[in-house]
Short mmCIF file of C-alpha atoms in Angstrom, two decimals:
data_model
loop_
_atom_site.label_atom_id
_atom_site.label_comp_id
_atom_site.label_asym_id
_atom_site.label_seq_id
_atom_site.Cartn_x
_atom_site.Cartn_y
_atom_site.Cartn_z
CA MET I 1 157.29 335.27 -34.34
CA THR I 2 155.77 338.60 -33.33
CA VAL I 3 155.35 341.65 -35.53
CA PRO I 4 156.01 345.21 -34.32
CA PHE I 5 153.45 347.75 -35.50
CA SER I 6 152.33 351.31 -35.05
CA LYS I 7 148.77 352.46 -35.55
CA ALA I 8 147.94 355.85 -37.02
CA HIS I 9 144.82 357.50 -38.37
CA ALA I 10 143.66 360.57 -40.26
CA TYR I 11 140.10 361.58 -39.47
CA GLY I 12 139.30 358.01 -38.40
CA ASN I 13 140.75 356.40 -41.55
CA ASP I 14 143.19 354.11 -39.75
CA PHE I 15 146.25 352.11 -40.76
CA LEU I 16 148.72 349.66 -39.25
CA LEU I 17 152.34 350.52 -40.07
CA VAL I 18 154.81 347.62 -40.20
CA PRO I 19 158.47 347.87 -41.30
CA ARG I 20 159.25 345.77 -44.36
CA GLY I 21 161.19 342.66 -43.45
CA GLU I 22 159.13 341.99 -40.33
CA ILE I 23 156.74 339.65 -42.16
CA ASP I 24 156.88 337.25 -45.08
CA GLU I 25 155.45 339.50 -47.80
CA ALA I 26 154.08 336.51 -49.67
CA LYS I 27 151.74 336.13 -46.69
CA ALA I 28 151.00 339.86 -46.45
CA PRO I 29 147.37 339.64 -47.67
CA GLU I 30 146.57 336.95 -45.11
CA ILE I 31 148.33 338.87 -42.34
CA ALA I 32 146.58 342.11 -43.34
CA ARG I 33 143.16 340.43 -43.04
CA ALA I 34 144.03 339.10 -39.59
CA MET I 35 145.63 342.27 -38.21
CA CYS I 36 142.97 344.61 -39.63
CA ASP I 37 140.02 342.57 -38.34
CA ARG I 38 137.94 344.83 -36.07
CA HIS I 39 136.98 342.08 -33.61
CA MET I 40 139.70 339.44 -33.61
CA GLY I 41 142.61 341.61 -34.71
CA ILE I 42 143.93 345.07 -33.96
CA GLY I 43 141.51 346.76 -36.33
CA ALA I 44 142.29 349.06 -39.26
CA ASP I 45 141.26 350.00 -42.78
CA GLY I 46 144.60 348.86 -44.16
CA LEU I 47 148.13 347.61 -43.58
CA ILE I 48 151.11 349.68 -44.72
CA LEU I 49 154.45 347.93 -45.15
CA PHE I 50 157.18 350.54 -45.33
CA LYS I 51 160.92 351.11 -45.58
CA GLU I 52 162.56 354.35 -44.56
CA THR I 53 164.52 356.24 -47.21
CA ALA I 54 166.78 359.29 -47.17
CA SER I 55 163.86 361.57 -48.05
CA GLY I 56 161.03 359.72 -46.31
CA ALA I 57 159.83 356.19 -46.98
CA SER I 58 158.54 353.74 -49.56
CA MET I 59 155.30 351.89 -48.89
CA ARG I 60 153.08 349.03 -49.98
CA LEU I 61 149.40 349.30 -49.05
CA ILE I 62 147.13 346.32 -48.48
CA ASN I 63 143.43 346.81 -47.80
CA ALA I 64 141.64 345.25 -44.86
CA ASP I 65 140.34 342.45 -47.08
CA GLY I 66 143.86 341.57 -48.26
CA SER I 67 143.57 343.22 -51.68
CA PRO I 68 146.27 345.62 -52.92
CA SER I 69 145.83 349.35 -53.28
CA GLU I 70 147.98 351.78 -55.22
CA VAL I 71 147.87 354.69 -52.78
CA SER I 72 145.96 356.30 -49.93
CA GLY I 73 145.98 360.04 -49.34
CA ASN I 74 145.37 359.51 -45.64
CA GLY I 75 147.78 356.57 -45.54
CA VAL I 76 150.73 358.57 -46.89
CA ARG I 77 149.97 361.27 -44.34
CA CYS I 78 149.84 358.70 -41.52
CA LEU I 79 153.21 357.34 -42.57
CA ALA I 80 154.66 360.85 -42.78
CA ALA I 81 153.34 361.63 -39.29
CA TRP I 82 155.02 358.48 -37.99
CA LEU I 83 158.30 359.42 -39.67
CA ILE I 84 158.52 362.83 -37.99
CA ARG I 85 157.02 361.89 -34.64
CA ASP I 86 160.34 361.96 -32.76
CA LEU I 87 161.81 365.04 -34.46
CA LYS I 88 162.35 367.88 -32.02
CA VAL I 89 161.14 370.69 -34.27
CA PRO I 90 158.91 373.73 -33.67
CA ALA I 91 155.20 373.07 -34.18
CA GLU I 92 155.06 375.40 -37.18
CA ALA I 93 158.26 374.09 -38.81
CA THR I 94 158.16 373.33 -42.53
CA ILE I 95 159.44 369.81 -43.28
CA GLU I 96 159.39 368.05 -46.63
CA VAL I 97 158.69 364.29 -46.74
CA GLU I 98 158.57 362.06 -49.82
CA ILE I 99 156.53 358.85 -49.78
CA GLU I 100 157.11 356.42 -52.64
CA THR I 101 153.88 354.60 -53.55
CA GLU I 102 152.75 352.35 -56.37
CA ALA I 103 151.07 355.45 -57.80
CA GLY I 104 154.31 357.43 -57.78
CA VAL I 105 156.10 359.66 -55.30
CA LYS I 106 153.85 361.82 -53.11
CA ARG I 107 155.53 364.93 -51.70
CA LEU I 108 154.19 366.18 -48.39
CA THR I 109 154.93 369.46 -46.64
CA HIS I 110 154.53 369.54 -42.87
CA LEU I 111 152.71 372.75 -41.94
CA SER I 112 152.09 372.49 -38.21
CA ALA I 113 151.58 370.14 -35.26
CA HIS I 114 149.10 370.49 -32.43
CA GLY I 115 148.05 368.00 -29.76
CA GLY I 116 149.90 365.14 -31.44
CA LYS I 117 148.29 365.81 -34.83
CA ALA I 118 150.63 366.70 -37.68
CA VAL I 119 149.17 368.76 -40.54
CA PHE I 120 150.51 368.14 -44.05
CA ARG I 121 149.82 369.53 -47.51
CA ALA I 122 150.33 366.67 -49.97
CA ALA I 123 150.89 366.95 -53.70
CA MET I 124 148.71 364.12 -55.01
CA GLY I 125 149.32 364.57 -58.74
CA ALA I 126 146.93 365.36 -61.58
CA PRO I 127 143.58 363.59 -62.06
CA GLU I 128 143.47 361.17 -64.99
CA GLY I 129 140.68 359.87 -67.21
CA LEU I 130 138.06 362.31 -65.92
CA HIS I 131 134.67 361.66 -67.55
CA GLN I 132 131.00 360.99 -66.85
CA ILE I 133 129.15 357.78 -67.59
CA ALA I 134 125.68 356.37 -66.95
CA LEU I 135 125.73 353.15 -64.92
CA ASP I 136 122.95 350.89 -63.60
CA ALA I 137 123.64 350.07 -59.96
CA GLY I 138 121.70 349.47 -56.77
CA GLY I 139 118.34 349.62 -58.49
CA GLU I 140 118.87 352.98 -60.18
CA GLN I 141 120.73 354.53 -63.07
CA VAL I 142 123.38 356.96 -61.86
CA ARG I 143 125.43 359.56 -63.68
CA ALA I 144 128.86 358.72 -62.31
CA VAL I 145 132.05 360.76 -62.52
CA VAL I 146 134.93 358.38 -63.17
CA LEU I 147 138.60 359.25 -62.73
CA ARG I 148 141.90 358.17 -61.25
CA VAL I 149 143.78 360.02 -58.53
CA GLY I 150 146.47 357.39 -58.29
CA ASN I 151 143.71 354.84 -57.71
CA PRO I 152 140.30 354.33 -59.35
CA GLN I 153 137.42 356.51 -58.20
CA CYS I 154 133.70 356.70 -58.93
CA VAL I 155 131.88 359.79 -57.65
CA VAL I 156 128.08 360.13 -57.73
CA LEU I 157 126.93 363.71 -57.32
CA GLY I 158 123.55 364.30 -55.74
CA GLU I 159 121.79 362.79 -52.72
CA VAL I 160 124.16 361.82 -49.89
CA THR I 161 122.56 359.43 -47.41
CA GLN I 162 123.68 356.30 -45.61
CA GLU I 163 120.83 354.33 -47.16
CA ARG I 164 121.97 355.30 -50.67
CA LEU I 165 125.60 354.51 -49.81
CA GLN I 166 124.62 351.03 -48.62
CA ARG I 167 122.84 350.43 -51.96
CA LEU I 168 125.27 352.03 -54.36
CA GLY I 169 128.59 351.41 -52.62
CA PRO I 170 128.73 347.61 -52.95
CA ALA I 171 127.12 347.71 -56.40
CA LEU I 172 129.53 350.26 -57.87
CA THR I 173 132.75 349.08 -56.24
CA SER I 174 132.36 345.71 -57.97
CA HIS I 175 130.55 346.93 -61.10
CA PRO I 176 131.69 345.22 -64.35
CA TYR I 177 132.71 348.66 -65.68
CA PHE I 178 135.54 348.61 -63.11
CA PRO I 179 137.46 345.34 -63.64
CA GLU I 180 139.90 346.19 -60.82
CA GLY I 181 137.15 347.51 -58.55
CA THR I 182 136.83 351.15 -57.58
CA ASN I 183 136.47 353.47 -54.62
CA VAL I 184 133.03 355.07 -54.43
CA GLU I 185 131.96 358.44 -53.09
CA LEU I 186 128.54 360.07 -52.84
CA ALA I 187 129.05 363.84 -53.00
CA THR I 188 126.91 366.93 -52.79
CA VAL I 189 127.93 370.56 -53.30
CA GLU I 190 126.64 372.45 -50.25
CA ALA I 191 128.35 375.71 -51.22
CA PRO I 192 130.90 376.70 -53.86
CA ASP I 193 133.67 376.05 -51.33
CA ARG I 194 132.16 373.06 -49.48
CA VAL I 195 131.46 369.49 -50.60
CA ARG I 196 129.97 366.80 -48.33
CA ILE I 197 130.75 363.12 -49.00
CA LEU I 198 130.18 359.56 -47.87
CA ILE I 199 132.72 356.89 -48.79
CA TRP I 200 132.68 353.22 -49.76
CA GLU I 201 136.32 352.22 -50.06
CA ARG I 202 137.42 349.38 -52.33
CA GLY I 203 138.52 346.44 -50.21
CA VAL I 204 137.24 348.02 -46.99
CA GLY I 205 133.64 349.24 -47.19
CA PRO I 206 132.36 352.39 -45.47
CA THR I 207 135.15 354.55 -44.03
CA LEU I 208 135.05 357.71 -41.95
CA ALA I 209 137.38 359.51 -44.33
CA SER I 210 139.45 359.06 -47.47
CA GLY I 211 142.18 361.32 -48.78
CA THR I 212 142.01 360.18 -52.39
CA GLY I 213 138.21 360.06 -52.12
CA ALA I 214 138.20 363.67 -50.97
CA CYS I 215 140.43 364.59 -53.92
CA ALA I 216 138.24 362.74 -56.41
CA SER I 217 135.05 364.26 -55.00
CA ALA I 218 136.50 367.77 -55.16
CA VAL I 219 137.53 367.31 -58.79
CA ALA I 220 134.15 365.82 -59.73
CA ALA I 221 132.30 368.63 -57.96
CA ALA I 222 134.39 371.29 -59.69
CA ALA I 223 134.15 369.69 -63.12
CA PHE I 224 130.46 368.76 -63.09
CA GLY I 225 128.81 370.18 -59.96
CA GLY I 226 129.56 373.89 -59.97
CA ALA I 227 132.02 373.85 -57.05
CA ALA I 228 135.14 375.98 -56.86
CA ARG I 229 138.57 374.45 -57.38
CA ALA I 230 139.49 374.99 -53.72
CA VAL I 231 137.00 373.36 -51.36
CA ASP I 232 136.55 371.92 -47.91
CA VAL I 233 135.52 368.29 -48.26
CA VAL I 234 133.42 367.18 -45.29
CA ALA I 235 133.33 363.46 -44.44
CA PRO I 236 131.97 361.73 -41.31
CA GLY I 237 135.45 361.82 -39.76
CA GLY I 238 136.13 365.49 -40.42
CA THR I 239 137.04 368.09 -43.01
CA GLN I 240 140.01 368.12 -45.38
CA LYS I 241 140.97 370.87 -47.81
CA VAL I 242 141.46 370.05 -51.49
CA GLU I 243 142.89 372.40 -54.10
CA TRP I 244 142.84 371.53 -57.81
CA SER I 245 145.09 373.66 -59.99
CA ASP I 246 147.15 373.36 -63.16
CA ALA I 247 149.91 371.96 -60.94
CA GLY I 248 147.70 369.07 -59.79
CA ILE I 249 145.69 368.20 -56.69
CA PHE I 250 146.81 369.27 -53.22
CA LEU I 251 145.34 367.67 -50.10
CA THR I 252 145.67 369.28 -46.66
CA GLY I 253 144.78 367.62 -43.37
CA TRP I 254 146.16 366.04 -40.23
CA ALA I 255 147.26 362.60 -39.10
CA GLU I 256 148.43 361.18 -35.79
CA THR I 257 150.16 358.08 -34.46
CA ILE I 258 148.08 356.66 -31.61
CA CYS I 259 149.79 353.47 -30.41
CA GLU I 260 152.57 350.97 -30.85
CA GLY I 261 152.62 347.28 -30.04
CA ARG I 262 153.37 343.75 -31.17
CA TRP I 263 151.12 341.38 -33.14
CA LEU I 264 151.42 337.96 -31.53
CA HIS I 265 149.79 335.75 -34.14
CA ALA I 266 152.06 336.02 -37.19
#
């Protein structure tokens, strides 16, 4: 049996999109590990199993290591970009897409399309459980900002370096304080409207970008770091815009579908 797939990414955060029914979902974790492997597979940060609906699609996300994830801000945008890829609409057309995730329905508004990249503004919901806590990790005590943006997040404000990410990322993502694991971001406020981050994603490791990580970092920076509530969040893969208002968190950025093929080893 072969498995049809599409590959999409948002700022280098990449996903394999497979229609539900194409694989035995009981074997989905094993298949995700094989397909997402960077050397012996296709390579991706996660596998998205999806089913089209009248208003968009429903999805199940599995991380590269086979573990489940509730939602991905970049993943929902990748799926939305795939859904509208064949629509013959003007580049600046406004299109509404709903993606059903395990963290609820995410509503995306298509704003524009240029060079194959579709720009969406996604309503990601309100942050939950926002608080600070002192944790011992990676040989230091950190003042972490903990919250949920559909999935668990741990943001450490302050120094943002690769060396610190390599120490703190693995230690915090599996810290006993987070029984289900957590996504980790190092974040620094460079200006009231700009936050720079590095990401250690639960079940993946370092990633070039993260939609929910950008949202969590923006909220943490606004709540505890002096940032404004509308900021550009700069990650290694590029810059996304995050707005935090009484209506919730809104994430704006692009995604593109880059290839289609068939997995031969299912």
